[in-house]
CSV table of C-alpha atoms in Angstrom, one decimal:
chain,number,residue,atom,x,y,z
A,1,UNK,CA,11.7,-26.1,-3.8
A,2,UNK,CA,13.3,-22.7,-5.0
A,3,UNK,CA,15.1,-20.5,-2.7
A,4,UNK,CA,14.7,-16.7,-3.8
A,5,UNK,CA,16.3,-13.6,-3.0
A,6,UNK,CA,16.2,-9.8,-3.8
A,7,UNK,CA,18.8,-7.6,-3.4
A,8,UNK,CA,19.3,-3.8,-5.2
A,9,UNK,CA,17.0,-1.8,-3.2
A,10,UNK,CA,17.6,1.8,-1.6
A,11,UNK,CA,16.7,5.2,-1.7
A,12,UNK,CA,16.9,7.3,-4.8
A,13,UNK,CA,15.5,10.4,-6.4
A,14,UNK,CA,12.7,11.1,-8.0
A,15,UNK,CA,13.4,10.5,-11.9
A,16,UNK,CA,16.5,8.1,-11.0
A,17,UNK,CA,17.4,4.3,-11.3
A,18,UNK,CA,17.6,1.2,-9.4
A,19,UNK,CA,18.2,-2.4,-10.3
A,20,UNK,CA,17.2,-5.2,-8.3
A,21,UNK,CA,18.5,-8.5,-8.8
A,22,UNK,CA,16.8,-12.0,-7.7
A,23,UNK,CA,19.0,-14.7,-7.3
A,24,UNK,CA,17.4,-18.1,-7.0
A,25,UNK,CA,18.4,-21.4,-6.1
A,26,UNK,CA,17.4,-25.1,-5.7
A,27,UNK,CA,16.9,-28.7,-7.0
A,28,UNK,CA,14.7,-27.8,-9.8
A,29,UNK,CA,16.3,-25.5,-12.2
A,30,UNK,CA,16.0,-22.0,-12.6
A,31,UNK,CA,15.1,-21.9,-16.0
A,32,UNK,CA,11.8,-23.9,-15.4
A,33,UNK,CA,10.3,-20.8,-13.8
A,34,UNK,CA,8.5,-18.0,-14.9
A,35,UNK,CA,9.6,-15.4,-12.9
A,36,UNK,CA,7.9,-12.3,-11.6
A,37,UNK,CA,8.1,-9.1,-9.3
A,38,UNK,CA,5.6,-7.6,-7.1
A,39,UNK,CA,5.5,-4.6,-4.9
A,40,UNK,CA,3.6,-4.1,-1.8
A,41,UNK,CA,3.3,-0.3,-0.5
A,42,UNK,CA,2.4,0.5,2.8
A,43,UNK,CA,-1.7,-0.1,3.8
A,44,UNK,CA,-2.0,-1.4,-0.1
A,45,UNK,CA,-2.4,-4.7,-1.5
A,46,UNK,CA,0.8,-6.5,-3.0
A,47,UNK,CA,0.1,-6.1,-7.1
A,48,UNK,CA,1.9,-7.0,-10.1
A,49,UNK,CA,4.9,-5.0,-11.6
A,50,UNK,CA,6.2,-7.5,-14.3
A,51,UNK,CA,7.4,-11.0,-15.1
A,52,UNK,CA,9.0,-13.0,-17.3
A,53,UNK,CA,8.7,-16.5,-19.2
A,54,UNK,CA,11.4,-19.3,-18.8
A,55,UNK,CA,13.2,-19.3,-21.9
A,56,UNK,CA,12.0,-17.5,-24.7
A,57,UNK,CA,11.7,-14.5,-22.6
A,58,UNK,CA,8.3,-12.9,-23.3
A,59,UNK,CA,7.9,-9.8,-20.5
A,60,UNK,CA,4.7,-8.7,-19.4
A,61,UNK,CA,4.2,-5.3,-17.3
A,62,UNK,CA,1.7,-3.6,-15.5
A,63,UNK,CA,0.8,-0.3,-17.4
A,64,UNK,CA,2.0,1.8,-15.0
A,65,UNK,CA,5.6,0.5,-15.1
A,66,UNK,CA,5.4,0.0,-18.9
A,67,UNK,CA,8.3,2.2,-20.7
A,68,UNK,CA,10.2,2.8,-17.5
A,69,UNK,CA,10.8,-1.1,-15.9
A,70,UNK,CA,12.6,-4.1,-17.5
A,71,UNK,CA,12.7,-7.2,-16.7
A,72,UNK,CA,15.3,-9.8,-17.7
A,73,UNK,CA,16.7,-13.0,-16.3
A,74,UNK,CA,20.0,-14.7,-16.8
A,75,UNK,CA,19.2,-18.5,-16.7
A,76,UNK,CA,23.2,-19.2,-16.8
A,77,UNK,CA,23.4,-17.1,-13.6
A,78,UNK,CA,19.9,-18.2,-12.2
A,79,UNK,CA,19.2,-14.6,-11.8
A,80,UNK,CA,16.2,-11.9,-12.5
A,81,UNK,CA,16.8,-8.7,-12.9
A,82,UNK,CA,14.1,-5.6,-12.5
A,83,UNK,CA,16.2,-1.8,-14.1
A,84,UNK,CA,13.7,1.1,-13.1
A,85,UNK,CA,14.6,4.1,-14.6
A,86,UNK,CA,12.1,7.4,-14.3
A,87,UNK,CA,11.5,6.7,-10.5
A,88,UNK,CA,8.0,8.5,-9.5
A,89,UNK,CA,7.4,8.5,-5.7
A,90,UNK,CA,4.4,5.7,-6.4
A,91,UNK,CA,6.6,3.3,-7.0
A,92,UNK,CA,7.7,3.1,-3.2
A,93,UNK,CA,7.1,-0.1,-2.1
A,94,UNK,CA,8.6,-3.2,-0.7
A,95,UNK,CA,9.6,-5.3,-4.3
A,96,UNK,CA,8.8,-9.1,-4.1
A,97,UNK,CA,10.3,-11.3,-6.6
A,98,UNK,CA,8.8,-14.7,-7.2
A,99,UNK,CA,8.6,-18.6,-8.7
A,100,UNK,CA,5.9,-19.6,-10.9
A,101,UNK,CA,5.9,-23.3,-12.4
A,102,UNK,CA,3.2,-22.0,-14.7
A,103,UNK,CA,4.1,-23.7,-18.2
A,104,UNK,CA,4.9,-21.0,-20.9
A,105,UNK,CA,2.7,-22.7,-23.4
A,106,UNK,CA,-0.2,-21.9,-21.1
A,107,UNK,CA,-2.9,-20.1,-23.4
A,108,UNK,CA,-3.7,-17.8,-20.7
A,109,UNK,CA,-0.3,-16.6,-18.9
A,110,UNK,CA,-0.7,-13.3,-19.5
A,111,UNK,CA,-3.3,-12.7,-17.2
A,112,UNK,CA,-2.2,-15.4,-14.9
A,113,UNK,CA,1.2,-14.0,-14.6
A,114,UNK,CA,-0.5,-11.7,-13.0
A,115,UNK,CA,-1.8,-13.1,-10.4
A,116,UNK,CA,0.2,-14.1,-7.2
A,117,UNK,CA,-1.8,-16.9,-6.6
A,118,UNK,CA,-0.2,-18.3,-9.6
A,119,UNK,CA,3.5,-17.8,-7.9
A,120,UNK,CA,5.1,-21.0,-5.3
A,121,UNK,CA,8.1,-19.8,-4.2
A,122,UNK,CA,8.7,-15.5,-3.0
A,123,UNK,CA,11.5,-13.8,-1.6
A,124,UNK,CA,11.6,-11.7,1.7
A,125,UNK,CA,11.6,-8.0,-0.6
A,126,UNK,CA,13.9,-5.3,-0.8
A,127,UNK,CA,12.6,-1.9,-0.2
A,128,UNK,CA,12.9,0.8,-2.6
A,129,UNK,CA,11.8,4.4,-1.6
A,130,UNK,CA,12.1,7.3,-4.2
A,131,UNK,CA,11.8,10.7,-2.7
A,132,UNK,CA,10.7,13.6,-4.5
């Protein structure tokens, strides 16, 4: 069982930054995890934003986020971190962070990283709104 959650979120302006942090903890270590974030807006779906494998640290990003979000995670400090910079009012949404126990030598974790099916353990969100 991990225990996940998201802190960092706020209101900012249009073009600005944000971090969010994920702070997880539990009897299974941290750095067995792939880790990913989510956003839900209001009356949409919950979709993919990025994520991140255990150790070697390969990202993967949803287009839209590409160039503007990073993700990172600080296995000493059990810790995922999301820095958006170039804030468009789109990306208001409630931001998930989440557990996957997907193996990193899976041939097809790309696309299921994507997937939140593919994720066991989710945080309660932090809300970001960027007004224009």
């Amino acid at each position: 069982q991990v225990h996940v959650v998201e802190s960092g979120g706020g209101v900012v302006q249009a073009g600005g930054s944000l971090r969010l942090s994920c702070a997880a903890s539990g009897r299974t270590p941290f750095s067995s995890y792939c880790m990913g974030w989510f956003r839900q807006a209001p009356g949409k779906e919950r979709e993919f934003v990025a994520a991140i494998t255990q150790s070697d640290g390969r990202t993967y990003y949803e287009d839209s986020v590409k160039g503007r979000f990073t993700i990172s995670r600080d296995n000493a400090k059990d810790t995922v971190y999301l820095q958006m910079s170039s804030l468009k009012p789109e990306d208001t949404a409630v931001y998930f962070c989440a557990a996957s126990g997907l193996s990193s030598t899976n041939s097809a974790l790309a696309a299921m990283l994507r997937d939140l099916k593919e994720y066991d353990y989710w945080g309660q969100g932090t809300q970001v709104t960027v007004s224009s």
